[in-house]
Coordinates of C-alpha atoms in Angstrom, one line a residue:
M13 CA -6.7 -18.0 -18.2
V14 CA -5.3 -17.9 -21.7
R15 CA -8.8 -18.9 -23.0
I16 CA -10.4 -16.2 -20.8
F17 CA -8.1 -13.6 -22.2
I18 CA -8.9 -14.7 -25.7
S19 CA -12.6 -14.5 -25.0
L20 CA -12.0 -10.9 -24.0
G21 CA -10.2 -10.2 -27.2
V22 CA -6.7 -10.2 -25.7
R23 CA -4.1 -12.7 -27.0
A24 CA -1.6 -13.5 -24.3
R25 CA 1.1 -16.1 -24.1
P26 CA 1.1 -18.5 -21.1
Q27 CA 4.2 -16.7 -19.6
E28 CA 2.4 -13.4 -19.9
V29 CA -0.6 -14.8 -18.1
R30 CA 1.6 -16.3 -15.4
E31 CA 3.2 -12.9 -14.8
F32 CA -0.2 -11.3 -14.7
L33 CA -1.4 -13.7 -12.1
E34 CA 1.8 -13.5 -10.0
S35 CA 1.5 -9.7 -9.9
S36 CA -2.2 -9.5 -9.3
P37 CA -3.3 -8.2 -5.9
Y38 CA -6.4 -10.4 -6.2
V39 CA -4.6 -13.8 -6.5
F40 CA -2.5 -16.1 -4.3
A41 CA 0.0 -18.4 -5.9
L42 CA -0.3 -22.1 -5.0
E43 CA 1.9 -24.8 -6.5
K44 CA 2.7 -26.0 -10.1
D45 CA 1.1 -23.1 -11.9
M46 CA -2.0 -23.2 -9.7
F47 CA -3.5 -20.0 -8.3
I48 CA -6.5 -19.1 -6.2
T49 CA -8.3 -15.8 -6.0
R50 CA -8.7 -13.9 -2.8
A51 CA -12.5 -14.5 -3.2
G52 CA -11.9 -18.2 -3.3
A53 CA -9.4 -18.0 -0.4
F54 CA -11.6 -16.0 2.0
T55 CA -15.2 -16.8 1.1
G56 CA -16.7 -18.9 4.0
R57 CA -13.8 -18.0 6.4
L58 CA -14.5 -16.9 9.9
F59 CA -13.2 -13.9 11.8
S60 CA -14.5 -12.0 14.8
I61 CA -15.3 -8.5 16.0
K62 CA -15.3 -7.5 19.6
P63 CA -17.5 -4.3 19.9
T64 CA -16.5 -1.8 22.6
S65 CA -18.8 -0.5 25.3
K66 CA -19.0 2.9 23.5
E67 CA -20.2 1.2 20.3
I68 CA -22.9 -0.9 22.1
D69 CA -24.1 2.2 24.0
R70 CA -24.7 3.9 20.5
K71 CA -26.0 0.6 19.0
I72 CA -23.5 0.7 16.2
V73 CA -20.3 -1.2 15.2
I74 CA -17.7 1.0 13.4
I75 CA -16.8 -0.9 10.3
G76 CA -13.3 0.7 9.7
D77 CA -10.7 -2.0 9.4
R78 CA -12.7 -4.7 11.2
C79 CA -12.9 -6.9 8.0
V80 CA -9.2 -6.7 7.2
P81 CA -7.8 -8.8 5.6
F82 CA -10.8 -10.8 4.5
L83 CA -12.5 -8.5 1.9
N84 CA -11.6 -6.6 -1.2
R85 CA -9.2 -3.8 -0.1
E86 CA -10.5 -1.6 -2.9
I87 CA -13.9 -1.3 -1.3
A88 CA -14.5 1.4 1.2
P89 CA -15.7 0.3 4.6
C90 CA -19.1 1.9 4.0
G91 CA -19.5 -0.4 1.0
I92 CA -19.6 -3.6 3.1
S93 CA -23.0 -5.2 3.8
F94 CA -23.7 -7.1 7.1
F95 CA -26.4 -9.7 7.6
C96 CA -27.8 -11.6 10.5
N97 CA -30.3 -14.5 10.0
G98 CA -30.8 -13.5 6.4
K99 CA -31.7 -9.9 7.2
R100 CA -29.4 -7.0 6.3
L101 CA -28.2 -4.8 9.2
Q102 CA -28.7 -1.2 8.1
L103 CA -25.8 1.3 7.9
K104 CA -25.9 4.1 10.4
T105 CA -23.6 6.9 11.6
A106 CA -22.6 8.0 15.1
E107 CA -20.2 10.4 16.7
F108 CA -17.1 9.3 18.5
D109 CA -13.9 10.9 19.7
S110 CA -11.2 11.0 16.9
Q111 CA -8.9 8.7 18.8
T112 CA -11.5 6.0 18.8
V113 CA -12.2 6.4 15.1
L114 CA -8.5 6.3 14.3
R115 CA -8.1 3.2 16.4
F116 CA -10.5 1.3 14.2
H117 CA -8.8 2.4 11.0
S118 CA -5.2 1.7 12.1
L119 CA -4.8 -1.6 10.2
F120 CA -4.9 0.5 7.0
G121 CA -1.7 2.2 8.3
E122 CA -1.3 5.3 10.3
E123 CA -0.4 7.1 7.1
Y124 CA -3.6 6.2 5.3
A125 CA -6.2 6.1 8.2
P126 CA -7.0 9.9 7.8
Q127 CA -7.7 9.3 4.1
Y128 CA -10.2 6.5 4.9
I129 CA -11.9 8.7 7.5
A130 CA -12.0 11.7 5.2
A131 CA -13.6 9.5 2.5
D132 CA -16.4 8.3 4.8
P133 CA -19.7 9.9 3.7
A134 CA -20.4 10.6 7.3
N135 CA -17.7 13.2 7.1
G136 CA -18.7 14.7 3.8
G137 CA -18.9 18.2 5.3
I138 CA -15.3 18.3 6.5
D139 CA -12.5 19.6 4.3
F140 CA -9.6 17.8 5.7
A141 CA -7.2 19.4 3.2
S142 CA -8.0 22.8 4.6
I143 CA -7.0 21.7 8.1
E144 CA -3.9 19.8 6.7
M145 CA -5.4 16.4 7.6
E146 CA -5.6 17.2 11.4
M147 CA -8.4 15.3 13.1
P148 CA -11.2 17.3 14.8
Q149 CA -11.8 16.2 18.4
K150 CA -15.1 14.6 17.4
L151 CA -15.9 12.7 14.2
R152 CA -18.9 11.0 12.7
V153 CA -18.3 7.5 11.3
T154 CA -20.2 4.9 9.4
G155 CA -21.1 1.6 11.0
F156 CA -23.8 -1.0 11.0
D157 CA -26.8 -0.9 13.3
I158 CA -26.8 -3.6 16.0
S159 CA -30.2 -2.8 17.4
P160 CA -31.7 -6.1 16.0
L161 CA -28.9 -8.1 17.7
L162 CA -29.6 -6.3 21.0
E163 CA -33.3 -7.0 20.8
Q164 CA -33.4 -10.5 19.3
S165 CA -30.1 -12.2 20.2
G166 CA -29.5 -10.8 23.7
F167 CA -26.3 -9.1 22.6
E168 CA -24.5 -7.5 25.6
K169 CA -21.3 -5.8 26.5
G170 CA -18.5 -8.3 26.4
D171 CA -20.1 -10.4 23.7
R172 CA -18.5 -10.7 20.2
L173 CA -19.6 -11.1 16.7
V174 CA -18.4 -14.1 14.7
C175 CA -18.3 -13.1 11.0
C176 CA -18.3 -15.1 7.8
V177 CA -17.6 -13.8 4.3
T178 CA -20.5 -15.0 2.2
D179 CA -19.9 -13.0 -1.0
W180 CA -16.4 -11.6 -1.5
D181 CA -17.3 -9.8 -4.8
R182 CA -20.2 -8.0 -3.3
C183 CA -18.6 -7.6 0.1
C184 CA -21.3 -9.4 2.1
V185 CA -20.6 -10.6 5.6
N186 CA -22.9 -12.7 7.9
V187 CA -22.6 -12.1 11.6
M188 CA -23.6 -14.3 14.6
V189 CA -23.6 -13.4 18.2
Q190 CA -21.1 -15.2 20.4
H191 CA -21.9 -14.5 24.1
E192 CA -19.1 -13.8 26.6
D193 CA -17.6 -16.9 28.2
S194 CA -19.2 -17.7 31.6
P195 CA -16.7 -18.3 34.4
F196 CA -18.7 -21.5 35.0
S197 CA -18.5 -22.7 31.4
D198 CA -16.3 -25.6 30.5
D199 CA -16.5 -25.3 26.7
G200 CA -12.9 -24.1 26.5
A201 CA -13.6 -21.1 24.3
S202 CA -11.3 -18.8 26.4
D203 CA -8.5 -21.3 26.3
D204 CA -9.0 -21.6 22.5
R205 CA -8.8 -17.9 22.1
I206 CA -5.6 -17.6 24.2
K207 CA -4.1 -20.2 21.9
W208 CA -5.3 -18.3 18.9
Y209 CA -3.4 -15.2 19.9
A210 CA -0.3 -17.2 20.5
D211 CA -0.6 -18.9 17.1
L212 CA -1.2 -15.5 15.3
E213 CA 2.0 -14.1 16.9
K214 CA 4.0 -17.2 15.9
F215 CA 2.7 -17.1 12.3
L216 CA 3.4 -13.4 12.0
L217 CA 7.0 -13.8 13.2
E218 CA 7.5 -16.6 10.7
S219 CA 6.0 -14.4 8.0
F220 CA 8.5 -11.6 8.8
D221 CA 11.4 -14.1 8.4
R222 CA 10.1 -15.6 5.1
H223 CA 8.4 -12.6 3.4
G224 CA 9.9 -9.6 5.1
P225 CA 7.8 -6.5 5.3
L226 CA 5.1 -6.7 2.6
D227 CA 3.6 -3.7 0.9
S228 CA 1.1 -3.0 3.8
M229 CA -0.1 -4.4 7.1
E230 CA -3.1 -5.7 5.3
S231 CA -0.9 -7.7 2.9
Q232 CA 1.1 -9.1 5.8
L233 CA -2.2 -10.3 7.4
E234 CA -3.5 -11.6 4.1
A235 CA -0.5 -13.8 3.7
V236 CA -0.7 -15.1 7.3
F237 CA -4.4 -15.8 7.3
F238 CA -4.2 -17.5 3.8
E239 CA -1.3 -19.7 4.8
H240 CA -2.9 -20.6 8.2
T241 CA -6.6 -20.6 7.5
D242 CA -7.3 -23.9 9.3
E243 CA -5.7 -22.6 12.6
L244 CA -6.9 -19.0 12.5
C245 CA -10.4 -19.0 10.8
V246 CA -12.1 -20.9 13.6
L247 CA -15.2 -20.4 15.7
N248 CA -13.4 -19.4 18.9
C249 CA -11.1 -16.9 17.1
G250 CA -10.0 -13.6 18.6
S251 CA -9.8 -10.3 16.7
I252 CA -6.7 -8.8 15.2
T253 CA -7.4 -5.5 17.0
E254 CA -7.5 -7.3 20.4
Y255 CA -4.3 -9.1 19.5
I256 CA -2.3 -6.0 18.7
E257 CA -3.7 -3.9 21.6
R258 CA -3.8 -6.5 24.4
H259 CA -2.1 -9.8 23.5
A260 CA 0.9 -9.1 21.3
K261 CA 4.2 -9.7 23.1
N262 CA 6.8 -9.6 20.3
V263 CA 4.9 -7.9 17.5
A264 CA 3.9 -4.2 17.2
V265 CA 3.1 -1.5 14.7
E266 CA 6.5 0.0 13.7
Y267 CA 7.6 2.7 11.4
F268 CA 8.7 1.7 7.9
G269 CA 10.1 4.8 6.4
V270 CA 7.1 7.2 6.1
E271 CA 4.7 4.2 6.5
T272 CA 3.9 1.7 9.2
R273 CA 4.1 -2.1 9.2
L274 CA 3.6 -5.0 11.6
W275 CA 7.0 -6.0 12.7
R276 CA 9.1 -7.2 15.7
K277 CA 8.4 -4.9 18.7
G278 CA 11.1 -2.3 19.2
E279 CA 13.0 -3.1 16.0
D280 CA 13.5 -0.9 12.9
V281 CA 11.8 -2.5 9.8
P282 CA 14.7 -3.1 7.4
A283 CA 14.8 -2.7 3.6
V284 CA 17.1 -5.7 3.1
G285 CA 17.0 -9.1 4.8
P286 CA 17.1 -12.8 4.3
W287 CA 13.7 -12.7 2.5
N288 CA 15.1 -10.7 -0.4
K289 CA 18.7 -11.9 -0.7
G290 CA 18.7 -15.6 -1.4
D291 CA 19.9 -16.2 -4.9
F292 CA 19.4 -12.6 -5.9
S293 CA 21.8 -9.7 -6.0
D294 CA 22.1 -7.3 -3.2
S295 CA 20.0 -4.7 -5.0
Q296 CA 17.3 -7.0 -6.3
K297 CA 14.7 -6.1 -3.8
F298 CA 15.4 -2.4 -4.2
Q299 CA 15.1 -2.8 -7.9
S300 CA 11.6 -4.2 -7.5
H301 CA 10.5 -0.8 -6.1
R302 CA 11.7 1.2 -9.1
N303 CA 12.4 1.1 -12.8
S304 CA 15.9 1.8 -14.1
F305 CA 16.7 4.6 -16.5
W306 CA 16.4 2.1 -19.2
S307 CA 12.9 0.8 -18.5
T308 CA 10.7 3.9 -17.9
P309 CA 7.0 3.2 -18.2
D310 CA 5.3 4.6 -21.3
F311 CA 3.0 6.9 -19.2
I312 CA 6.1 8.6 -17.7
F313 CA 7.4 9.4 -21.2
D314 CA 4.0 10.8 -22.1
Q315 CA 4.0 13.0 -19.0
Y316 CA 7.4 14.5 -19.9
I317 CA 6.1 15.2 -23.4
L318 CA 2.9 16.9 -22.0
D319 CA 5.1 18.9 -19.7
M320 CA 7.0 20.1 -22.8
F321 CA 3.7 21.2 -24.4
F322 CA 2.8 23.0 -21.1
R323 CA 6.1 24.9 -21.3
R324 CA 5.2 26.0 -24.8
E325 CA 8.1 24.1 -26.3
K326 CA 8.3 21.9 -29.4
D327 CA 11.9 20.5 -29.3
C328 CA 11.8 17.0 -27.8
S329 CA 15.6 17.0 -27.2
L330 CA 14.9 19.5 -24.4
I331 CA 13.1 16.7 -22.5
I332 CA 16.2 14.4 -22.2
P333 CA 18.2 16.6 -19.8
R334 CA 15.1 16.9 -17.6
M335 CA 14.7 13.2 -17.5
Y336 CA 18.4 12.4 -17.1
P337 CA 20.3 15.3 -15.7
S338 CA 23.6 13.3 -15.6
D339 CA 24.7 12.8 -19.2
K340 CA 27.3 10.2 -18.1
Y341 CA 24.5 7.7 -17.7
L342 CA 23.4 7.9 -21.4
N343 CA 25.3 6.4 -24.3
E344 CA 24.7 8.0 -27.7
G345 CA 22.8 5.0 -29.1
Y346 CA 20.2 5.1 -26.3
R347 CA 20.0 8.9 -26.6
E348 CA 19.1 8.6 -30.3
E349 CA 16.6 5.8 -29.6
L350 CA 15.0 7.8 -26.8
L351 CA 14.7 10.9 -29.0
L352 CA 12.9 8.9 -31.8
L353 CA 10.5 7.6 -29.2
L354 CA 9.8 11.0 -27.8
E355 CA 9.2 12.5 -31.2
S356 CA 6.9 9.7 -32.3
R357 CA 4.8 9.9 -29.1
S358 CA 4.8 13.7 -29.3
A359 CA 3.3 13.7 -32.7
I360 CA 0.4 11.6 -31.4
L361 CA -0.2 13.5 -28.2
A362 CA 0.0 16.9 -29.9
E363 CA -3.2 16.2 -31.8
E364 CA -5.4 16.4 -28.7
Y365 CA -3.4 18.6 -26.3
N366 CA -5.1 21.7 -25.1
W367 CA -2.9 24.1 -23.1
F368 CA -5.8 26.1 -21.6
A369 CA -7.4 22.9 -20.3
D370 CA -4.1 21.8 -18.9
R371 CA -3.1 24.9 -17.0
T372 CA -4.1 23.5 -13.5
A373 CA -2.8 20.0 -14.0
G374 CA 0.3 21.2 -15.8
E375 CA 1.7 22.8 -12.7
L376 CA 1.2 19.6 -10.7
R377 CA 2.7 17.5 -13.4
Q378 CA 5.7 19.7 -13.6
K379 CA 6.4 19.6 -9.9
A380 CA 5.8 15.8 -9.8
L381 CA 8.2 15.2 -12.7
E382 CA 10.9 17.3 -11.1
L383 CA 10.7 15.2 -8.0
Y384 CA 10.5 12.0 -10.0
T385 CA 13.7 12.9 -11.8
R386 CA 15.6 13.6 -8.6
V387 CA 14.4 10.5 -6.9
S388 CA 15.0 8.3 -10.0
E389 CA 18.6 9.5 -10.4
L390 CA 19.4 8.7 -6.8
V391 CA 17.8 5.3 -7.1
F392 CA 19.9 4.7 -10.2
K393 CA 23.1 5.6 -8.5
I394 CA 22.4 3.3 -5.6
D395 CA 21.3 0.4 -7.9
S396 CA 24.3 0.8 -10.2
F397 CA 27.2 1.5 -7.9
V398 CA 26.4 0.0 -4.6
T399 CA 26.9 -3.5 -3.2
G400 CA 26.0 -4.7 0.2
L401 CA 22.7 -2.9 0.6
E402 CA 22.1 -4.5 4.0
K403 CA 24.9 -2.2 5.3
F404 CA 23.2 0.9 3.9
P405 CA 21.1 3.3 6.1
Q406 CA 17.9 1.1 6.1
Q407 CA 15.2 3.6 7.0
E408 CA 16.5 6.2 4.5
L409 CA 16.6 3.4 1.8
V410 CA 13.0 2.5 2.6
I411 CA 11.9 6.1 2.4
L412 CA 13.5 6.6 -0.9
S413 CA 11.9 3.4 -2.2
Q414 CA 8.5 4.6 -1.0
L415 CA 9.0 8.1 -2.5
Y416 CA 9.7 6.5 -5.8
S417 CA 6.5 4.4 -5.6
H418 CA 4.4 7.3 -4.5
V419 CA 5.5 9.8 -7.1
T420 CA 5.2 7.2 -9.8
H421 CA 1.7 6.5 -8.7
L422 CA 0.9 10.2 -8.6
L423 CA 2.1 10.5 -12.2
Q424 CA -0.1 7.6 -13.1
V425 CA -3.1 9.3 -11.4
I426 CA -2.4 12.5 -13.4
A427 CA -2.2 10.4 -16.6
D428 CA -5.5 8.5 -16.0
N429 CA -7.7 11.2 -14.3
P430 CA -9.1 13.8 -16.7
D431 CA -10.7 15.6 -13.7
I432 CA -7.4 15.9 -11.7
E433 CA -7.9 19.6 -11.4
N434 CA -10.5 19.0 -8.7
D435 CA -7.9 17.6 -6.4
V436 CA -4.8 19.6 -7.5
E437 CA -4.4 21.5 -4.2
D438 CA -4.4 18.2 -2.2
Y439 CA -1.8 16.7 -4.6
L440 CA 0.4 19.8 -4.5
L441 CA 0.5 19.5 -0.7
S442 CA 1.5 15.9 -1.2
V443 CA 4.3 16.8 -3.6
D444 CA 5.6 19.4 -1.1
G445 CA 5.6 16.7 1.6
M446 CA 7.5 14.2 -0.6
N447 CA 10.0 16.9 -1.5
W448 CA 10.6 17.5 2.2
N449 CA 11.0 13.8 2.9
F450 CA 13.4 13.5 -0.1
E451 CA 15.6 16.3 1.3
E452 CA 15.7 14.6 4.7
V453 CA 17.2 11.3 3.2
R454 CA 19.1 12.6 0.1
G455 CA 22.3 13.7 1.9
V456 CA 22.5 10.6 4.0
L457 CA 22.1 8.3 1.0
E458 CA 24.5 10.2 -1.2
E459 CA 27.2 10.1 1.4
A460 CA 26.6 6.3 1.7
V461 CA 27.0 6.0 -2.1
E462 CA 30.2 7.9 -2.0
R463 CA 31.5 5.8 0.9
S464 CA 30.5 2.6 -0.9
Q465 CA 32.3 3.6 -4.1
H466 CA 35.4 4.7 -2.1
D467 CA 35.5 1.3 -0.2
G468 CA 35.3 -0.5 -3.6
F469 CA 38.8 0.7 -4.5
K470 CA 41.9 -0.6 -2.7
V471 CA 45.4 0.6 -3.3
I472 CA 48.0 -2.1 -3.2
K473 CA 51.5 -0.9 -2.5
G474 CA 54.8 -2.5 -3.3
V475 CA 53.7 -4.1 -6.6
K476 CA 55.6 -3.4 -9.7

């Protein structure tokens, strides 16, 4: 990897390369500085799709989340190509009731499913923002045409498709018809599938204990299927959708703050547990979801500077109280260092700043930064003054962590997207929603911080 970086003109030390690989969403860590890409891990692996009667009647299979977690999560479902006997199965669209469409996007998370549906070209004429992301009763959705399978392979209701990833980079999947088990058959396929569902549940429960809730349901499933490929990627496998809907006994989709995760049925998904305590401090896991006041990313500094330009100001010292409203957290040395950084970055950014071109994005940036400041300050208070995070209000802690991640990501989008004004209205609605969520948890968490600080002091009487 060091040699590859050098060939690209980037000089990186082995430790930097290791950190890059460990944080990459496209790589699994093995042992002794060995890594494998997701392409290497999932190419050639088997999984299955059980089409519904409605799909077969319309001669289409909705793509949705059916290929989770085996393909590149950055590729939209309509970008996946399906083949049978070397021939590509053409994409087609069909109309279904909205609940059916949502069902086959649920593994992306309840909170993200509407975004995937809205991004489907089949729904290009629907402005979801104008209807506040509410689903119409009927939706069109992209899938692949199964007419050749019906005509050439005798595909019928009750049959399933066994799928194999043939090209991870190009998102190519080969499908093979697997006919429904005959009651007179003794090939053991049904028994194998029942065992498959039991194994998947066991592996998920083990994953919850070892890894805790990962950053999405897809990530949780990626870890499980990577670690247990030999047991799960087999010819007589079931499908994840069937497992969740019909066979799961102790696992369900549960709320995790403002998001959803696979977790133990009927239990709240905690922010802190055995998976993130170990040899770490109580707040180590929480720290991983935020940056402290002392390690703000460069693009955040730049956004505060651009906000200063948007306000028609030139004095960088005015930025500091907007970033850090509580002066008690700043020592004089850091303040001077920060001011020098802001002034040097300001001189560079001022050369290309255009207030007239920034009027639309400027309002969004300002609202996002105001929320970022409030969220960051509360995160800092918790991280600096609290011990025993497992005793903290867990769902509120999770929501705060998610808000920090979401608003930071939004500021990154603003920084990287020169055409942000095309989506400003949608993002402003998102900021309003995040502000509402923050107000919902702020009071509870601030009370918990005060209680934690109070409990940290004990008065000993009778000692002279």
